Coordinates of C-alpha atoms and ligand atoms in Angstrom, one line a residue:
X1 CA 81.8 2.4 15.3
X2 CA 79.4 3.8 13.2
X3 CA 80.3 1.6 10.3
X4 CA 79.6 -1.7 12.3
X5 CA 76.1 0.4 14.1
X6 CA 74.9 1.3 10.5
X7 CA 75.2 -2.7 9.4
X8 CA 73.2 -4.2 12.4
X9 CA 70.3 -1.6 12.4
X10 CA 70.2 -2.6 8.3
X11 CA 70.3 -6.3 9.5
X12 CA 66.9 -5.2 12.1
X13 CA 65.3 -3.6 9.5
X14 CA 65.5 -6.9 7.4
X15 CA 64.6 -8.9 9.8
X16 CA 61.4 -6.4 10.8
X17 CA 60.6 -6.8 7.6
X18 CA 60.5 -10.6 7.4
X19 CA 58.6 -10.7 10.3
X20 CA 55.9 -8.5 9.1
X21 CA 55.5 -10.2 5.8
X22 CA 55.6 -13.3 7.1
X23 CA 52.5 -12.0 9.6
X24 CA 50.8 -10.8 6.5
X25 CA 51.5 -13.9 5.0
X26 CA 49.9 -15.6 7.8
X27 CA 46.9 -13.6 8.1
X28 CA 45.6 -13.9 4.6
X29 CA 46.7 -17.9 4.5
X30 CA 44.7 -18.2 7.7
X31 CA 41.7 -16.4 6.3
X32 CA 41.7 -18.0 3.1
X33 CA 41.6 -21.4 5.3
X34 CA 38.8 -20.0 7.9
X35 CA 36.7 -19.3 4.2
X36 CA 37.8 -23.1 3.0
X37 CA 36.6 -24.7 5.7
X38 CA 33.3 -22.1 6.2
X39 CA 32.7 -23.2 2.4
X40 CA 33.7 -27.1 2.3
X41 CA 34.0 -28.5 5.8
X42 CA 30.6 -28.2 7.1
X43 CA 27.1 -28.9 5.7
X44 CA 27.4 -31.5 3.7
X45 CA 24.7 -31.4 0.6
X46 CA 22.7 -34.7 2.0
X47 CA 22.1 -32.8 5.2
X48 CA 20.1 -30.0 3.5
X49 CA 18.2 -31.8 1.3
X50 CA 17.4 -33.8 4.2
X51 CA 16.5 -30.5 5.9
X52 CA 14.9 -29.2 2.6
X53 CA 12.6 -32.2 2.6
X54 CA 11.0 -31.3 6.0
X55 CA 10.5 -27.8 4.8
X56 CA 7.3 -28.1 3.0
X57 CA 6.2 -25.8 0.0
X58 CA 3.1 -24.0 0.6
X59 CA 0.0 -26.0 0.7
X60 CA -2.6 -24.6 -1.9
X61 CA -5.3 -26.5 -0.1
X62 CA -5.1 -24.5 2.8
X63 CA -4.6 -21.3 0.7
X64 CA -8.0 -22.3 -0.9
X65 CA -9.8 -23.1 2.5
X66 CA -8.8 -19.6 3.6
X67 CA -10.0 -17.6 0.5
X68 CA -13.3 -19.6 0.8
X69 CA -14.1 -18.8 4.8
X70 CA -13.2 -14.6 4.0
X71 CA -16.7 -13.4 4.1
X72 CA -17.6 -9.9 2.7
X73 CA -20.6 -9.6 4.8
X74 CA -18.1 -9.7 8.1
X75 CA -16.0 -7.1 6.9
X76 CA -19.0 -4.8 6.6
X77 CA -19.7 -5.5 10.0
X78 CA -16.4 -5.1 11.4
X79 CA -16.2 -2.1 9.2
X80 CA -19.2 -0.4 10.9
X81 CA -18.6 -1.7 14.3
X82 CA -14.9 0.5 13.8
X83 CA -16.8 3.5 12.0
X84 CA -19.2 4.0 14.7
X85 CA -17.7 7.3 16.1
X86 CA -14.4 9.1 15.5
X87 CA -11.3 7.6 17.0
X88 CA -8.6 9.5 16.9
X89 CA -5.1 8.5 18.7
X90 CA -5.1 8.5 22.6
X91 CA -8.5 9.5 23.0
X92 CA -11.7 7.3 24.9
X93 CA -12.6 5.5 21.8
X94 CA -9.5 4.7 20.6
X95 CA -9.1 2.7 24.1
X96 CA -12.7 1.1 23.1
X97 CA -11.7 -0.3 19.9
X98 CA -8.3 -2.4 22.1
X99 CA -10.1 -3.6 24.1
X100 CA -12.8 -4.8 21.2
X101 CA -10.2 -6.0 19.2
X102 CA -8.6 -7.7 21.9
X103 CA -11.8 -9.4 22.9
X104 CA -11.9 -9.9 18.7
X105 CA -8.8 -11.5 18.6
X106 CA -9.3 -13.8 21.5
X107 CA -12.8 -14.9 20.0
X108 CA -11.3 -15.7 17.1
X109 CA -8.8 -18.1 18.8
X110 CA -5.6 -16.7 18.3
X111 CA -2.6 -17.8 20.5
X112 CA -1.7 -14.7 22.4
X113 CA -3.1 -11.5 22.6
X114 CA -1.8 -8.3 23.9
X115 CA -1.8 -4.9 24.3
X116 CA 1.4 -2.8 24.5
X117 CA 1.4 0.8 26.0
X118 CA 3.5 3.8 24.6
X119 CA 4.1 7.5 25.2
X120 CA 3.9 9.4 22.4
X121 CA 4.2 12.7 21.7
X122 CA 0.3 13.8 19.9
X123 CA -1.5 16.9 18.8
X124 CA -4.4 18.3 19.4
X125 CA -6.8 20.8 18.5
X126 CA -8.8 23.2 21.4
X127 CA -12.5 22.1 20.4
X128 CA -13.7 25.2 22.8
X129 CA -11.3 27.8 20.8
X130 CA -10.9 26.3 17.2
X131 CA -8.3 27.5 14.5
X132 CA -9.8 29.9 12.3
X133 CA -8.9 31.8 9.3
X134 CA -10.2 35.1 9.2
X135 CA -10.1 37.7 6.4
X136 CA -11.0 41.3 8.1
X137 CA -12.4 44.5 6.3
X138 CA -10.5 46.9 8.2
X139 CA -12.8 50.1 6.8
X140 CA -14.2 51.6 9.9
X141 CA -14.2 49.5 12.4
X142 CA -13.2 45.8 12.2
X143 CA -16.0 43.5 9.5
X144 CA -15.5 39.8 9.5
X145 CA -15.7 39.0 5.3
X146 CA -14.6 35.4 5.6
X147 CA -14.3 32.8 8.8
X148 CA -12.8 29.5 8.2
X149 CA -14.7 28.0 11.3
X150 CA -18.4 28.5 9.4
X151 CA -17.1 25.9 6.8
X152 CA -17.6 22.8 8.1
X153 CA -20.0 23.0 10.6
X154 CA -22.1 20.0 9.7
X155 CA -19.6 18.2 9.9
X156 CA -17.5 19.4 13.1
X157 CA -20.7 19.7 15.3
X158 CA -21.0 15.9 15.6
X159 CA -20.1 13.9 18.4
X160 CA -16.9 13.3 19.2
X161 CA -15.3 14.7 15.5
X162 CA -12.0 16.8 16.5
X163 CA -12.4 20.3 14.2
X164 CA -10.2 20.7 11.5
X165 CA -6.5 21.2 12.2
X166 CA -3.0 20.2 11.1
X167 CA -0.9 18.6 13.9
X168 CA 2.1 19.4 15.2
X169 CA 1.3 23.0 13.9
X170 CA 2.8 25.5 16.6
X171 CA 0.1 27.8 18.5
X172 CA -0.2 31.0 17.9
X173 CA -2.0 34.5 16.7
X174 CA -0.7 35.4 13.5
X175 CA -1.6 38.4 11.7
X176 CA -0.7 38.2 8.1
X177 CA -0.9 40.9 5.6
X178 CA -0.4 39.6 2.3
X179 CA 2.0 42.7 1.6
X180 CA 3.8 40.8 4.3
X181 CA 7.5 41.0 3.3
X182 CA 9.8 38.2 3.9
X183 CA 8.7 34.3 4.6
X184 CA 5.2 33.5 5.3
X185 CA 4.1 33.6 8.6
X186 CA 1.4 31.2 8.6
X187 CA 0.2 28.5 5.9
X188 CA -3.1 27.5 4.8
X189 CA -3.3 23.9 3.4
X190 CA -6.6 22.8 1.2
X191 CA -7.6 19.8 -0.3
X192 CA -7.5 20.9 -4.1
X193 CA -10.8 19.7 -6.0
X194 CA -8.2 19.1 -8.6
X195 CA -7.6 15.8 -6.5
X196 CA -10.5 15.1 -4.6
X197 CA -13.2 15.4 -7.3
X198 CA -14.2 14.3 -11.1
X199 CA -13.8 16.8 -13.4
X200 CA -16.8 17.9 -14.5
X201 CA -19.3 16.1 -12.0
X202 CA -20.5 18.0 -9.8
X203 CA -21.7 15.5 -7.3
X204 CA -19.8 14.9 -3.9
X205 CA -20.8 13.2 -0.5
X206 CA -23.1 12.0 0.9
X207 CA -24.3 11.7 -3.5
X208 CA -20.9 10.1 -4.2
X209 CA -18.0 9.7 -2.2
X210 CA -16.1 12.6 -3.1
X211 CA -15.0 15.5 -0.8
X212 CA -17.6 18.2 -0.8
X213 CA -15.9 21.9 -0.7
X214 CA -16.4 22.2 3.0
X215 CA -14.5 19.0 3.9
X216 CA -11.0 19.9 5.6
X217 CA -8.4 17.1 5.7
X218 CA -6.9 16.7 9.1
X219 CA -3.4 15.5 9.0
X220 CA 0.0 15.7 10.2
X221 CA 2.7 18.2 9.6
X222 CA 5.8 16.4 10.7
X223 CA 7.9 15.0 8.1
X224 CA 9.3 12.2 10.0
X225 CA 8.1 8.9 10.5
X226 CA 6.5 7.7 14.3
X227 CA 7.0 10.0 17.2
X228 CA 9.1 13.2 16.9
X229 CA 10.3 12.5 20.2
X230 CA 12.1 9.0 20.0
X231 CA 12.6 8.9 16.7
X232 CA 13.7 5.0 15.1
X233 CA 13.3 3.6 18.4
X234 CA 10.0 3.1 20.7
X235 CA 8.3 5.3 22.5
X236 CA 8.0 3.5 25.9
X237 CA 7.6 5.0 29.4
X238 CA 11.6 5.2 30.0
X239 CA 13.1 6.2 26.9
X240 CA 15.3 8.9 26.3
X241 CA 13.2 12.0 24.6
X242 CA 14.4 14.3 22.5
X243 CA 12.5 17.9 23.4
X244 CA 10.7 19.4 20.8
X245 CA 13.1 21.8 20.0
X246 CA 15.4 19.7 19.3
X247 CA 14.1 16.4 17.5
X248 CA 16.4 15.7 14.6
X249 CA 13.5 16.1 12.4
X250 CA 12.3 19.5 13.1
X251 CA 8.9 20.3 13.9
X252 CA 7.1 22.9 12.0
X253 CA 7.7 26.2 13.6
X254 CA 5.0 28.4 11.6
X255 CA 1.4 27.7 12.5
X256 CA -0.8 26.2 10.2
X257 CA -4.4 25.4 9.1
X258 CA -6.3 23.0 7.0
X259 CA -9.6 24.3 5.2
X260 CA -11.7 22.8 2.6
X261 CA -11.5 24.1 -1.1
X262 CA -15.1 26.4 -0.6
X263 CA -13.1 27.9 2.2
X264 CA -9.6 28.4 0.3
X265 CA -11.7 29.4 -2.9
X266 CA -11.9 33.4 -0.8
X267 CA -8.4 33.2 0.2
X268 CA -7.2 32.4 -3.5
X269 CA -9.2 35.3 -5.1
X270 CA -7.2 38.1 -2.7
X271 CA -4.1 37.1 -4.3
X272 CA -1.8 38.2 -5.7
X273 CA -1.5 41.4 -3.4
X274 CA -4.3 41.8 -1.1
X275 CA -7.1 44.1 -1.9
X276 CA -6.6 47.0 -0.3
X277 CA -8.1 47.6 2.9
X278 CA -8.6 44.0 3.9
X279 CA -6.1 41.9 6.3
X280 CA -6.4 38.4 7.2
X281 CA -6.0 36.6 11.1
X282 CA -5.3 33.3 11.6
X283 CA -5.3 31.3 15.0
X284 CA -4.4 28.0 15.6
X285 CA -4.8 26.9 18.8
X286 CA -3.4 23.0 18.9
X287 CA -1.1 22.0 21.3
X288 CA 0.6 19.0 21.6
X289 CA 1.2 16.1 25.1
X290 CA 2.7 12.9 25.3
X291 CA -0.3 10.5 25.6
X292 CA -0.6 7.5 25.9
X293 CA -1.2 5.2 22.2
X294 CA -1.8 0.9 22.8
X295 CA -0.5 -1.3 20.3
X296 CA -2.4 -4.5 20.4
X297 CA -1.2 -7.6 19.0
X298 CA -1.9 -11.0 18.4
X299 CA 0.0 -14.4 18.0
X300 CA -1.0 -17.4 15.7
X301 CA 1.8 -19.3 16.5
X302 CA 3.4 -22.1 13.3
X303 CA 3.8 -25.7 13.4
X304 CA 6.7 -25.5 10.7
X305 CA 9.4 -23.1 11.9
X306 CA 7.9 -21.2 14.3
X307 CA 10.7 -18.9 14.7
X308 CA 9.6 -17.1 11.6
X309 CA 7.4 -14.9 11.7
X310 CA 5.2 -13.5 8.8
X311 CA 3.5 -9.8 9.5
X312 CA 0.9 -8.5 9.3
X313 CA -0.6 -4.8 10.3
X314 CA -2.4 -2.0 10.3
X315 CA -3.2 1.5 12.1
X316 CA -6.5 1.9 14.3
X317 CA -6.8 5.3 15.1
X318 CA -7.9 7.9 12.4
X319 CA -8.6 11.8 12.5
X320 CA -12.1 11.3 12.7
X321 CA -14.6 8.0 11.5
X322 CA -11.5 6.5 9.1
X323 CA -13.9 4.7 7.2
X324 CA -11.3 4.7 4.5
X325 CA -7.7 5.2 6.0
X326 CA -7.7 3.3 8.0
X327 CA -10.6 1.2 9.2
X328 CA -10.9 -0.7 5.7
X329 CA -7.8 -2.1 6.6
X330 CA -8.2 -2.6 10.0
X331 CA -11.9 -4.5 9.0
X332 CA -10.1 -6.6 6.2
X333 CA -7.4 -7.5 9.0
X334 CA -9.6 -8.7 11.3
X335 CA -11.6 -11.0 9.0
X336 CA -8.2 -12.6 8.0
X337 CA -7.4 -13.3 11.3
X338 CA -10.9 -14.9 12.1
X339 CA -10.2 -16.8 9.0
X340 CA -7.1 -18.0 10.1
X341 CA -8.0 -18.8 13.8
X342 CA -11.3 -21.0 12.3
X343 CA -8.4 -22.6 10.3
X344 CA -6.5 -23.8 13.2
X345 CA -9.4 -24.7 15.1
X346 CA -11.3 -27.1 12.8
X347 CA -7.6 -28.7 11.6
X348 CA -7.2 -32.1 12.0
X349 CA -4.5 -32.3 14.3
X350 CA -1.5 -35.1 15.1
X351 CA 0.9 -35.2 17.8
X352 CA 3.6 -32.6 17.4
X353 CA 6.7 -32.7 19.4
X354 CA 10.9 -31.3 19.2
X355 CA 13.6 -33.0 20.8
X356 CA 16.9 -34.4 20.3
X357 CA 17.1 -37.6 18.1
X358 CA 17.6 -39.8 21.1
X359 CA 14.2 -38.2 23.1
X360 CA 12.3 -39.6 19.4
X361 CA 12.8 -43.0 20.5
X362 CA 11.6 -43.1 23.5
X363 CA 8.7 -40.7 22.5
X364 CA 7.7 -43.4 20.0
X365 CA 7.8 -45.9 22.7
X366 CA 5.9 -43.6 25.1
X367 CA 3.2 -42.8 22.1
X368 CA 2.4 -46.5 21.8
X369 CA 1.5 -47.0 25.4
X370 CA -1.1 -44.4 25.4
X371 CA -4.8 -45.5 25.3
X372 CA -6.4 -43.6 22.2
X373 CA -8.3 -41.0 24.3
X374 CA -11.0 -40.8 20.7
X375 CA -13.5 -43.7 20.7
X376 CA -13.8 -42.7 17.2
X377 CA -10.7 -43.4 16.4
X378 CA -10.5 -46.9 18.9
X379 CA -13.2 -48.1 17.0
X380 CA -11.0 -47.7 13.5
X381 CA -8.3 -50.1 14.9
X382 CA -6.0 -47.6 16.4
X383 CA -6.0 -48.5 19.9
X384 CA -3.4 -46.1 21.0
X385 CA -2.2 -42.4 20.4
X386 CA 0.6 -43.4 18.0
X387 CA -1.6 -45.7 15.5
X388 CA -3.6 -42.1 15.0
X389 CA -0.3 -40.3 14.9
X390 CA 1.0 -42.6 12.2
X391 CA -2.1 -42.6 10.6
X392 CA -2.9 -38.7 10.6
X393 CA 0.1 -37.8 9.6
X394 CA 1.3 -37.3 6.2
X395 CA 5.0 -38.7 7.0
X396 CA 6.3 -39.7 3.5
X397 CA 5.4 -36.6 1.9
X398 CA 7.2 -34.7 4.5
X399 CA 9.6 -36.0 3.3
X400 CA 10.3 -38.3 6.9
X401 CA 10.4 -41.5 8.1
X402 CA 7.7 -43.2 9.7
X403 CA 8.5 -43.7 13.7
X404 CA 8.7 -47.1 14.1
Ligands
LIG501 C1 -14.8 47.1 3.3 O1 -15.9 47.6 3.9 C2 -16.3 48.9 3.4 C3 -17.4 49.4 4.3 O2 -18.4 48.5 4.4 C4 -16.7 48.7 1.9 O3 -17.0 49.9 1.4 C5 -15.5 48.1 1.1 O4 -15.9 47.8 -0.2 C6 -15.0 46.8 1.8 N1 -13.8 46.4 1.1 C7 -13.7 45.2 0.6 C8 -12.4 45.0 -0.1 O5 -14.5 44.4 0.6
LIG502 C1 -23.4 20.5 5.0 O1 -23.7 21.8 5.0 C2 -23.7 22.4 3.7 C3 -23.9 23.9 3.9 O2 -24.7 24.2 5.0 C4 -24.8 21.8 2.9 O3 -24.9 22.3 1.7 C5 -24.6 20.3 2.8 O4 -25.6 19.6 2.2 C6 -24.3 19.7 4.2 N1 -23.9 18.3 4.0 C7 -24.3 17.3 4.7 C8 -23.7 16.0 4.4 O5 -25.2 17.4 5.6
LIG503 C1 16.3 21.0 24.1 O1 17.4 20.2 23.9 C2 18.5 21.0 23.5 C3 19.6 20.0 23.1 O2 19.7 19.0 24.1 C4 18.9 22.0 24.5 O3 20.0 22.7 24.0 C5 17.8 22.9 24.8 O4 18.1 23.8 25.8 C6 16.5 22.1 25.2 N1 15.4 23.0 25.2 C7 14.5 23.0 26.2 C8 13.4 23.9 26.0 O5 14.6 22.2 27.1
LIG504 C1 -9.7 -34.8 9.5 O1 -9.1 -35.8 8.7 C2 -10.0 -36.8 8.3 C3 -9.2 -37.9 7.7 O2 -8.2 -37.4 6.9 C4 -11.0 -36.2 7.3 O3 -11.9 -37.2 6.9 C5 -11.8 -35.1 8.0 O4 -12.6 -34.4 7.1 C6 -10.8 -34.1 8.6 N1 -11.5 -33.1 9.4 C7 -11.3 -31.8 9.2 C8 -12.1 -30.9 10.1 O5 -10.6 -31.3 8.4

């Protein structure tokens, strides 16, 4: 009995493995087929040049007319108009300059124009209690040597500027002495002159346009890219929000303040070790909300393939005036898109229409029973709306052929 069991299981395995090859056999012969016919059976070359032909190459004449109409003296003006007063993210004049570039943008004839609302998570600074730096004399009594807040008062006393702070920086009182042992506590950031001046010239703003030794970059701590909250995905009203404890890009934890390089200049000569007797206090005071930030976009929609789309942006809101970052953008933008609506608006124009081949025929047919609504064009022998189509249209070097 076990002879005879031993033989048929032996005969089961072959045939088990026959069947599997053979799968396996199948399998890669059906593949290879599936890629034959992918590669061979469909597309055949005269379609696509046929296809090619009705793709046109980029017309250099319109290129030309677009770089003639961009006029230096509008970006100037749009470039003021945005520079007027600081605009920082979520705040009143950030809502301004939508609604002006929406109104812009509609002006300037553009298809569609939108504004999209997000929630994002910001930061701000307390303009009532700013951050400050402090470096104490602690020899009788308490002496204020240095305060980070004197630096930039010109500056931070106008209207509407934010005072200088690094968002995203945690709140907080932090007393650190520079014998302080392990980790810093708190971190100063300043725009070295190394960067932001010429080397032996001496002038800076308002002389040139070089940062004077009071002027304290505001800018963001996070290392991550868009909101901390939603990160890779947008920020709208419902979706899921990370807390800020646990974004997957962490926030900074220590607090931290921006200064110019006159300010940073008395902090640099205490080091290394602090002179004896003195301590420094910092307190930053930003906190951060989820406010509300508007995207606003506008549509100039193609005649060829308008299913592409071709992109182009820029940020609005800056830390304070953005005259630079990003405002010169933003002005440049906005002059290309009045070019490009004045384009479309003085374009000459033929009948444009999609449909199945058989809808062609009888749009022909419909075309040539339409009065030609342009006396103009009635009194140059083209009675109806398809003598101007034929004629308007450059059909032969679209490679098509003329709807007869
Ligand atoms: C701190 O103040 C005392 C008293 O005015 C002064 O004698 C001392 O030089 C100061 N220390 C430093 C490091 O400036
Ligand atoms: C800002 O204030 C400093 C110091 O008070 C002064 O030297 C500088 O000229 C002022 N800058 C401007 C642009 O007013
Ligand atoms: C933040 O989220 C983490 C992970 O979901 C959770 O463990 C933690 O308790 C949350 N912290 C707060 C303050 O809600
Ligand atoms: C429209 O086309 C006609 C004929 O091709 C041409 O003479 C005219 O200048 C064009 N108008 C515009 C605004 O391009």
């Amino acid at each position: 009995m076990d002879s005879v069991d031993d033989i048929s299981s032996t005969k089961q395995r072959r045939s088990t493995t026959l069947v599997l090859v053979v799968i396996a056999v199948a399998i890669v012969g059906g593949f290879t087929i599936g890629i034959l016919i992918g590669r061979f059976a469909t597309c055949p070359d005269e379609e696509n040049a046929k296809y090619k032909k009705s793709v046109k190459e980029a017309d250099s004449t319109i290129t030309d007319l677009l770089m003639q109409s961009i006029s230096a003296e509008n970006i100037e003006v749009n470039l003021k108009h945005l520079t007027q007063s600081p605009h920082i993210a979520g705040r009143d004049r950030d809502f301004e300059l939508v609604a002006y570039l929406k109104s812009k943008f509609t002006e300037y004839g553009l298809d569609s124009v939108k504004s999209t609302p997000y929630q994002v998570l910001l930061s701000y600074p307390d303009n009532e209690n700013p951050n400050t730096v402090l470096i104490v004399n602690n020899t009788g009594g308490e002496t204020i040597v240095f305060d980070s807040t004197s630096t930039e008062s010109n500056v931070s006393q106008l209207e509407g500027v934010i005072r200088p702070f690094l968002a995203y920086s945690p709140s907080g009182v932090v007393n650190v002495e520079i014998a302080a042992r392990y980790g810093a506590l708190g971190v100063i950031i300043y725009s070295d002159p190394a960067d932001y001046t010429w080397s032996g010239d001496p002038r800076y703003f308002p002389e040139t346009w070089l940062l004077p030794s009071s002027g304290a970059q505001r800018g963001s701590l996070y290392t991550g890219v868009g909101d901390p909250l939603t990160p890779g995905y947008p920020s709208t009203a419902t979706s899921y929000r990370y807390n800020e404890s646990s974004t997957p890009t962490p926030l900074p934890t220590i607090p931290a303040h921006a200064m110019g390089y006159g300010g940073a200049i008395h902090f640099l000569k205490l080091g290394p070790g602090l002179t004896p007797g003195l301590s420094l206090r910092m307190k930053v005071t930003t906190t951060n909300s989820i406010r509300r930030v508007d995207n606003v976009i506008a549509t100039l929609k193609g005649d060829v393939e308008p299913d592409r789309y071709v992109l182009m942006g820029n940020h609005r809101d800056a830390w304070v005036y953005g005259s630079f970052d990003p405002s010169g953008g933003m002005a440049v933008m906005m002059e290309v898109a009045r070019a490009m609506g004045q384009l479309v608006k003085n374009s000459n124009f033929s009948l444009y229409a999609l449909g199945t081949p058989l809808m062609y025929r009888a749009l022909y047919e419909a075309t040539k029973k339409v009065p030609n609504p342009s006396e103009e064009e009635v009194s140059q022998n083209r009675p109806t709306v398809y003598d101007t189509w034929v004629h308007s249209f450059s059909w032969t070097s679209a490679g098509l052929d003329l709807p007869l």
